[in-house]
Amino acid sequence: MKNINSKRVFKRNSNEVRESGDYVLYWMQINRRFHYNYALEYAVAWANKLNKPLLVFEGLSCDYPWRTARTHWFIMEGMREHQQLADEKNYSYYGFLEENAGEYQSLFREFAKKSALVVTDEYPVFIMRKRNETLPAELPVPYYTVDSNGIIPLGHTEGAPYSAYIFRKTMQKKFRECFELPPAENPMDELNNTQKIALPEELTVKYPAANRAERYSKEWLKTIDVRQDIEPINLIGTREAGLERMQHFLEFDLKAYHQDRNDPDKEATSRLSPWLHFGKISEYEVVDHSLRRQPRDWSRDELVPQQGKRDGFFGGEPGIEAFLDEVITWREVGFHFAHHTPNYDQFESLPDWAITTLTEHEADEREHIYSFEELAGARTNDDIWNAAQRQLVREGRIHNYLRMLWGKKILQWTPDARTALDYLIELNNLYAIDGRDPNSYSGIFWILGRFDRAWGPERPIFGKVRYMTSDSTRKKIKLKAYLEKFGR
Ligand SMILES: Cc1cc2nc3c(=O)[nH]c(=O)nc-3n(C[C@H](O)[C@H](O)[C@H](O)COP(=O)(O)OP(=O)(O)OC[C@H]3O[C@@H](n4cnc5c(N)ncnc54)[C@H](O)[C@@H]3O)c2cc1C
């Protein structure tokens, strides 16, 4: 078998391989890419071991929380790109867009029944986590989940890291070993049995592939039960578009990232989170390409653990070091935390000090209380906040610095922290194209104290939780262009 770090692989039931199965099934749930994908690579290795062909199944349910035309269209564009690639390379790929709730999972079960085993994506939150926990028990074949999310495999941590500092310590110790076992660029090239799989007609008629049923269109999208008022945005959900964005960032903004990342007017962050979220590009590629831009005399031998301190580990260009801390430490701490925390989306998963202080300040008077509808409609008395909310509604994103302020104000304007949490999750996951991600929960729960420490002096409503105001934001960052764009 291929040399994939065993800490990436989770066997989710005790079934034996069905030797008579027609194929190995790779169910592409969230890391929606054919390249640099450990799960696909693992499926290919199994197919080669059993000398079977590989069926790649990618689908989209129409029955999931926070379903919108925005998210659907982004995924659909990526699936259409996969269909084109599969046609060109003769891959056995089945792209399915569900029209009626339940069809997608029924089709998956049918495909699984005829397989020798199932390999799919390990993912610690949202519907993928639930599916990976419940489906394996129903199937007659082995069900493997493989972690292709980040550099440090989820199996490497033994418990939930409660701060970025703790996780960074592990990351610094393990980085080199993990980075030097990279995912294959194109695992499908390694598949031995490339025979095209003939699927039973009763299945392909009952559950027609998206291209055959002509579903890759905005007209079709309008016919299904998703929030149509949350419209597609001006971002293309393909791997090609994600790679273009990455190249642009590397070329023009990476080197000054440490200086410009907090400046909303400059728009100098990578803006890669939508493509990272849907797995269109891998974190490995982003890190690898960033490291290639270190100065010529830089080498991996300079990677000496710094006891969890950020500065000095990657060294080289300060922009690269700052960026890698976000894309590795801050991105992955959320994955590892959720992996070890079944109630990752509940108030009770906050650290004890945060629960205590927020509860103690529950009865504090709030100057303004806004309803969910007022917040969603950007109807508050705060022009910066309204601008951030408008950006979220229109573009499906908020600049990171303002995203922090956006969250902190919601805590201030709701009757209690639990209501704030409900609204934050709802607004973020409904409108943000990168929502429903482990980082959604990192960011939202950070507002309430996760991955942070207690701060003094104690303040009304926030207690010891870190405090932010629009006035301090106005003083700290330039917002002229931002307010011109989203002020109305
Ligand atoms: C209230 C709140 C909600 C958030 N919701 C989400 C969300 O739904 N999805 C999401 O991906 N991120 C979320 N974040 C984290 C952060 O805002 C975004 O990851 C970042 O703004 C994405 O923009 P970028 O790709 O240009 O980031 P860059 O600055 O270019 O960073 C590169 C990558 O590093 C990771 N990253 C950067 N900053 C953070 C961070 N603070 N925490 C975790 N990972 C980070 C992301 O994967 C990002 O794409 C949230 C933060 C807050 C405060």
XYZ file of C-alpha atoms and ligand atoms in Angstrom:
541
model
C 0.000 0.000 0.000
C 1.012 3.578 -0.683
C 2.968 5.327 2.016
C 0.244 7.533 3.505
C 0.706 8.527 7.136
C -1.452 6.052 9.099
C -2.599 8.922 11.337
C -4.617 10.183 8.370
C -6.604 6.981 7.953
C -9.630 5.984 10.041
C -11.439 2.681 9.579
C -15.035 3.387 10.543
C -16.439 -0.175 10.717
C -15.058 -3.676 11.043
C -16.242 -5.106 7.712
C -13.966 -7.198 5.511
C -13.207 -6.209 1.920
C -15.857 -7.610 -0.458
C -13.573 -9.361 -2.923
C -16.435 -9.797 -5.407
C -17.160 -6.033 -5.446
C -17.182 -4.452 -8.903
C -14.951 -1.511 -7.975
C -13.433 0.556 -5.180
C -15.658 3.539 -4.421
C -14.208 6.949 -3.599
C -16.944 9.209 -2.254
C -15.753 12.785 -2.737
C -17.653 14.692 -0.041
C -15.675 17.821 0.818
C -12.167 17.652 -0.584
C -13.585 18.093 -4.030
C -10.452 17.717 -6.134
C -8.576 15.137 -8.201
C -5.158 16.520 -7.264
C -3.110 16.458 -4.054
C -5.823 14.456 -2.347
C -4.700 11.768 0.134
C -8.162 10.180 0.247
C -8.270 9.699 -3.507
C -4.698 8.447 -3.401
C -5.659 5.904 -0.743
C -8.635 4.750 -2.824
C -6.371 4.336 -5.869
C -3.934 2.281 -3.777
C -6.769 -0.041 -2.701
C -8.003 -0.351 -6.292
C -4.488 -1.311 -7.381
C -4.113 -3.812 -4.563
C -7.395 -5.513 -5.519
C -6.873 -4.953 -9.241
C -10.232 -3.236 -9.529
C -11.349 -0.065 -11.253
C -12.212 3.040 -9.240
C -15.547 4.810 -9.186
C -15.391 8.438 -8.081
C -18.763 9.592 -6.806
C -19.391 13.273 -6.165
C -22.827 14.554 -5.321
C -24.749 17.450 -3.901
C -27.721 17.041 -1.622
C -30.587 19.535 -1.740
C -31.392 18.918 1.907
C -28.720 20.318 4.208
C -28.653 23.144 6.750
C -28.034 26.633 5.328
C -28.530 25.543 1.730
C -28.463 28.489 -0.645
C -28.220 29.123 -4.374
C -24.841 30.739 -3.556
C -23.250 27.600 -2.106
C -24.946 25.301 -4.583
C -23.705 27.213 -7.617
C -20.125 27.328 -6.348
C -20.146 23.531 -5.887
C -21.927 22.936 -9.191
C -19.272 24.829 -11.137
C -16.601 22.662 -9.559
C -18.529 19.493 -10.389
C -18.940 20.551 -14.005
C -15.179 21.043 -14.207
C -14.731 17.505 -12.841
C -17.105 16.088 -15.442
C -15.053 17.712 -18.205
C -11.822 16.325 -16.768
C -13.368 12.858 -16.407
C -14.621 12.913 -20.018
C -11.212 13.938 -21.240
C -9.300 11.320 -19.224
C -11.907 8.577 -19.338
C -12.291 8.405 -15.538
C -15.279 6.579 -14.035
C -16.813 9.639 -12.403
C -20.430 10.060 -11.378
C -21.554 13.612 -10.591
C -25.035 13.733 -9.124
C -27.187 16.760 -8.275
C -30.098 15.825 -6.083
C -33.558 17.112 -6.959
C -35.534 15.435 -4.155
C -34.281 14.965 -0.600
C -32.915 11.491 0.068
C -31.900 10.559 -3.492
C -28.229 11.370 -2.958
C -27.775 9.099 0.027
C -29.855 6.315 -1.569
C -27.624 6.434 -4.617
C -24.524 6.376 -2.409
C -25.832 3.265 -0.633
C -26.503 1.568 -3.995
C -22.978 2.350 -5.202
C -21.501 1.202 -1.886
C -23.371 -2.132 -1.996
C -21.717 -3.023 -5.292
C -18.255 -1.935 -4.205
C -15.368 -3.804 -2.571
C -14.904 -0.988 -0.069
C -15.595 2.713 0.395
C -13.039 5.465 0.907
C -14.211 8.973 1.706
C -13.092 12.288 3.223
C -12.469 12.673 6.934
C -14.009 15.963 8.040
C -14.633 17.007 11.636
C -17.748 19.199 11.292
C -21.125 19.635 9.591
C -23.049 16.960 7.684
C -19.901 15.109 6.632
C -19.037 14.398 10.241
C -22.552 13.063 10.895
C -22.553 10.924 7.755
C -19.147 9.468 8.586
C -20.386 8.598 12.062
C -23.685 6.995 11.077
C -23.375 5.471 7.598
C -20.571 2.926 8.127
C -22.760 0.778 10.403
C -25.373 0.418 7.653
C -22.992 -0.768 4.942
C -21.801 -4.283 4.067
C -18.287 -3.119 3.133
C -15.353 -1.386 4.884
C -15.686 2.376 5.222
C -12.448 4.329 5.465
C -12.230 8.062 6.037
C -8.954 9.713 5.042
C -7.840 13.114 6.264
C -6.728 15.296 3.392
C -7.462 18.548 5.190
C -4.094 19.858 6.301
C -0.414 19.203 6.847
C -0.607 17.723 10.360
C -2.812 14.588 10.273
C -5.778 14.674 12.645
C -4.565 11.476 14.284
C -1.410 13.217 15.453
C -3.128 15.097 18.304
C -4.450 13.171 21.259
C -6.845 15.781 22.585
C -8.387 19.119 21.638
C -5.726 21.851 21.490
C -7.192 24.697 23.518
C -4.949 27.404 22.088
C -3.100 28.179 18.879
C 0.072 28.206 20.945
C -0.425 24.584 22.067
C -1.198 23.459 18.539
C 1.706 25.435 17.094
C 4.043 23.523 19.390
C 2.842 20.198 17.944
C 2.902 21.621 14.442
C 6.498 22.808 14.788
C 7.593 19.382 16.024
C 5.787 17.440 13.307
C 5.843 19.824 10.347
C 8.894 18.548 8.554
C 8.063 14.865 8.886
C 4.460 15.463 7.667
C 5.327 17.912 4.915
C 7.888 15.496 3.516
C 5.189 12.879 2.935
C 3.201 14.960 0.439
C 0.043 13.940 -1.389
C 0.580 12.781 -4.982
C -0.026 15.526 -7.511
C -2.210 13.359 -9.701
C -3.205 10.106 -7.993
C -5.453 9.023 -10.899
C -2.321 8.611 -13.026
C -1.336 5.763 -10.710
C -4.535 3.774 -11.205
C -3.732 0.425 -12.906
C -7.186 -0.839 -13.818
C -8.582 1.984 -15.934
C -11.470 0.001 -17.363
C -14.596 2.194 -17.550
C -17.191 0.952 -15.069
C -20.566 -0.021 -16.527
C -23.162 1.035 -13.973
C -26.556 -0.712 -13.857
C -29.094 1.033 -16.038
C -31.815 0.979 -13.386
C -29.557 3.218 -11.269
C -28.436 5.606 -13.978
C -32.027 6.080 -15.115
C -33.453 6.546 -11.629
C -30.599 8.818 -10.537
C -29.342 10.414 -13.741
C -25.869 11.930 -13.733
C -25.944 15.743 -13.574
C -24.527 16.185 -17.083
C -26.997 13.745 -18.635
C -29.918 15.373 -16.843
C -28.643 18.826 -17.886
C -28.576 20.104 -14.338
C -25.436 22.239 -14.499
C -27.391 25.416 -15.102
C -28.799 28.360 -13.187
C -32.242 27.517 -14.618
C -32.146 24.088 -12.996
C -30.828 25.582 -9.764
C -33.913 27.809 -9.596
C -36.169 24.734 -9.501
C -34.840 23.264 -6.270
C -35.566 23.985 -2.631
C -32.614 26.167 -1.570
C -32.597 29.814 -0.373
C -32.861 31.494 -3.769
C -32.580 35.010 -2.317
C -28.972 34.265 -1.274
C -27.689 34.419 -4.785
C -24.544 33.099 -6.472
C -21.572 35.445 -6.152
C -18.912 36.561 -8.502
C -16.450 33.770 -7.642
C -15.975 30.674 -9.730
C -16.043 27.393 -7.849
C -13.487 25.604 -9.998
C -9.996 24.404 -9.170
C -8.737 26.488 -12.063
C -10.144 29.666 -10.489
C -8.709 28.731 -7.072
C -5.252 28.186 -8.566
C -5.448 31.519 -10.370
C -6.335 33.274 -7.117
C -3.431 31.531 -5.393
C -0.938 32.563 -8.081
C -2.121 36.161 -7.970
C -1.716 36.276 -4.204
C 1.735 34.665 -4.293
C 2.890 37.046 -6.977
C 1.551 40.315 -5.623
C 0.539 40.135 -1.955
C 2.395 37.384 -0.114
C 5.554 39.312 0.690
C 3.719 42.192 2.355
C 1.097 39.972 4.020
C 2.372 40.736 7.540
C 1.929 44.468 6.953
C -1.211 44.581 4.872
C -3.402 41.733 6.047
C -5.365 43.874 8.496
C -6.107 46.620 5.993
C -9.546 46.098 4.433
C -8.905 48.857 1.872
C -5.888 46.994 0.503
C -7.588 43.607 0.044
C -4.170 41.998 0.405
C -5.074 38.648 1.953
C -5.192 35.519 -0.174
C -9.006 35.259 -0.346
C -8.468 31.525 -0.740
C -10.857 30.390 1.990
C -13.761 29.444 -0.360
C -11.532 27.135 -2.420
C -9.858 25.749 0.662
C -13.244 25.125 2.239
C -14.601 23.088 -0.672
C -11.239 21.365 -1.077
C -10.692 22.713 -4.602
C -7.079 23.353 -3.682
C -5.106 21.631 -0.956
C -3.429 23.355 1.942
C -0.294 21.413 1.014
C -0.105 23.203 -2.357
C -0.587 26.611 -0.760
C 2.172 25.951 1.768
C 4.514 24.407 -0.786
C 4.144 27.311 -3.228
C 4.630 29.825 -0.429
C 7.802 28.121 0.768
C 9.182 28.126 -2.766
C 9.169 31.912 -2.523
C 11.481 31.996 0.472
C 14.872 33.597 -0.244
C 17.289 31.442 -2.258
C 19.518 30.634 0.698
C 16.587 29.425 2.828
C 16.310 25.684 3.377
C 14.105 23.343 5.390
C 17.051 22.712 7.675
C 16.227 26.081 9.206
C 12.975 24.724 10.588
C 13.802 24.564 14.271
C 10.863 24.315 16.735
C 10.390 27.527 18.687
C 8.367 26.137 21.617
C 5.117 27.327 20.042
C 6.283 30.886 19.400
C 5.239 32.116 15.980
C 8.332 34.054 15.019
C 11.431 32.242 13.940
C 10.070 28.854 12.927
C 9.605 29.397 9.194
C 11.938 32.355 9.203
C 12.868 33.824 5.827
C 10.450 36.441 4.523
C 8.268 37.913 7.303
C 5.226 37.962 4.969
C 5.611 34.255 4.276
C 6.082 33.425 7.938
C 2.972 35.397 8.912
C 0.893 33.819 6.140
C 1.975 30.276 6.991
C 0.964 30.824 10.595
C -2.576 31.605 9.446
C -2.892 28.897 6.838
C -1.300 26.156 8.946
C -1.644 26.970 12.657
C -4.874 28.941 12.656
C -6.539 26.874 9.972
C -5.585 23.522 11.439
C -6.127 24.241 15.123
C -9.852 24.406 14.328
C -9.797 21.038 12.523
C -7.960 19.341 15.383
C -10.173 20.963 18.006
C -13.387 19.865 16.299
C -11.987 16.378 15.633
C -11.620 15.816 19.383
C -14.759 17.725 20.423
C -18.100 16.171 19.456
C -19.993 19.231 20.797
C -17.691 21.659 18.913
C -20.732 23.773 17.879
C -22.303 24.060 21.346
C -21.886 26.804 23.942
C -20.676 24.169 26.446
C -17.534 23.561 24.364
C -16.183 26.980 25.397
C -13.446 27.042 28.037
C -14.741 27.113 31.624
C -13.456 30.633 32.296
C -15.420 31.955 29.299
C -18.646 30.178 30.257
C -18.319 31.521 33.818
C -17.618 35.113 32.873
C -20.259 35.269 30.112
C -22.840 33.770 32.462
C -21.932 36.221 35.233
C -22.542 39.095 32.811
C -25.739 37.746 31.308
C -27.963 40.210 33.162
C -25.870 43.264 32.208
C -27.827 45.964 30.496
C -27.431 46.147 26.697
C -27.617 49.569 25.072
C -29.157 48.095 21.938
C -30.740 44.750 21.250
C -31.247 43.851 17.606
C -33.382 41.052 16.240
C -31.945 38.490 13.842
C -33.773 40.189 10.957
C -32.368 43.609 11.840
C -28.865 42.182 11.910
C -29.305 40.220 8.681
C -30.627 43.386 7.021
C -27.657 45.493 8.261
C -30.057 47.777 10.180
C -28.014 48.805 13.238
C -26.772 52.196 14.416
C -23.152 51.298 13.569
C -21.985 52.157 10.063
C -18.875 49.965 10.141
C -20.854 46.961 11.288
C -23.547 47.547 8.690
C -20.883 47.771 5.987
C -19.381 44.445 7.080
C -22.796 42.780 7.089
C -23.512 44.190 3.607
C -20.248 42.763 2.349
C -21.273 39.394 3.775
C -24.683 39.507 2.115
C -23.426 40.768 -1.237
C -20.064 39.039 -1.584
C -20.332 36.092 0.795
C -17.334 37.199 2.844
C -16.036 39.759 5.344
C -12.443 40.904 5.639
C -10.906 39.058 8.610
C -10.260 42.105 10.773
C -13.810 43.319 10.373
C -15.111 39.800 10.806
C -13.773 39.890 14.362
C -15.444 43.206 15.079
C -18.629 41.980 13.382
C -18.767 39.026 15.768
C -17.910 40.993 18.897
C -20.715 43.490 18.243
C -23.246 40.683 17.910
C -22.284 39.574 21.419
C -22.930 43.128 22.613
C -26.311 43.453 20.882
C -28.064 40.221 21.820
C -29.838 39.311 25.083
C -27.216 36.713 26.088
C -24.164 34.874 24.790
C -26.143 31.797 23.721
C -28.373 33.917 21.502
C -25.274 35.659 20.143
C -23.831 32.249 19.312
C -27.010 31.134 17.519
C -27.098 34.327 15.440
C -23.385 34.175 14.647
C -23.606 30.599 13.413
C -26.744 31.308 11.437
C -25.481 34.495 9.744
C -22.006 33.132 9.032
C -23.089 29.755 7.704
C -25.958 31.108 5.671
C -24.186 33.922 3.846
C -20.451 33.148 3.916
C -19.193 31.100 0.997
C -16.470 29.702 3.300
C -19.028 28.941 6.059
C -19.837 25.517 7.570
C -16.107 24.903 7.988
C -14.063 24.055 11.109
C -12.755 27.615 10.766
C -16.288 28.963 10.938
C -16.503 27.476 14.418
C -12.970 28.635 15.304
C -13.829 32.213 14.356
C -17.289 32.272 15.901
C -16.233 30.633 19.145
C -13.108 32.831 19.307
C -15.541 35.749 19.649
C -16.691 34.094 22.880
C -13.250 33.072 24.200
C -12.151 29.822 22.485
C -8.399 29.784 21.710
C -8.068 32.985 23.706
C -7.310 33.891 27.319
C -9.086 35.962 29.930
C -8.447 39.702 29.601
C -8.712 42.519 32.106
C -10.229 44.835 33.053
C -13.564 43.057 33.286
C -16.195 44.824 31.180
C -19.980 44.838 30.994
C -21.476 42.030 28.868
C -18.029 40.689 27.815
C -16.708 40.060 31.306
C -13.165 38.782 30.772
C -13.680 37.967 27.094
C -11.605 40.107 24.717
C -13.352 43.316 23.783
C -13.393 45.259 20.478
C -15.176 48.451 19.488
C -15.937 50.176 16.229
C -14.244 53.321 17.513
C -10.959 51.529 18.184
C -11.254 49.841 14.790
C -11.815 53.195 13.122
C -8.667 54.515 14.789
C -6.572 51.471 13.960
C -7.434 50.808 10.326
C -8.212 52.799 7.214
C -11.722 52.186 5.985
C -12.316 54.910 3.424
C -12.657 52.737 0.338
C -14.420 50.028 2.315
C -17.082 52.385 3.604
C -17.517 53.948 0.199
C -18.180 50.520 -1.239
C -20.357 49.025 1.487
C -21.555 52.116 3.334
C -24.863 52.000 1.523
C -16.549 35.581 13.435
C -15.614 34.872 12.484
C -16.111 33.947 11.598
C -15.253 33.265 10.735
N -15.785 32.359 9.864
C -14.978 31.686 9.006
C -15.523 30.759 8.085
O -16.735 30.544 8.034
N -14.669 30.096 7.261
C -13.324 30.343 7.267
O -12.586 29.730 6.479
N -12.783 31.222 8.133
C -13.570 31.915 8.995
N -13.017 32.835 9.848
C -11.546 33.011 9.871
C -11.010 34.087 8.891
O -11.797 35.225 8.963
C -10.991 33.594 7.448
O -10.378 32.336 7.353
C -10.212 34.562 6.543
O -10.718 35.853 6.670
C -10.350 34.109 5.098
O -9.800 35.064 4.238
P -8.483 34.753 3.411
O -8.642 33.456 2.699
O -8.171 35.955 2.610
O -7.420 34.569 4.571
P -5.826 34.736 4.604
O -5.525 35.812 5.570
O -5.292 34.868 3.234
O -5.362 33.379 5.255
C -5.161 32.186 4.481
C -5.974 31.062 5.051
O -5.604 30.829 6.410
C -6.751 30.465 7.171
N -7.028 31.512 8.161
C -6.710 32.823 8.086
N -7.116 33.468 9.198
C -7.707 32.547 9.977
C -8.321 32.592 11.252
N -8.384 33.711 11.954
N -8.840 31.450 11.751
C -8.761 30.299 11.073
N -8.190 30.192 9.855
C -7.667 31.301 9.320
C -7.906 30.371 6.182
O -7.982 29.050 5.706
C -7.464 31.321 5.084
O -8.074 31.092 3.838
C -13.860 33.529 10.748
C -13.358 34.472 11.645
C -14.219 35.153 12.497
C -13.661 36.153 13.448
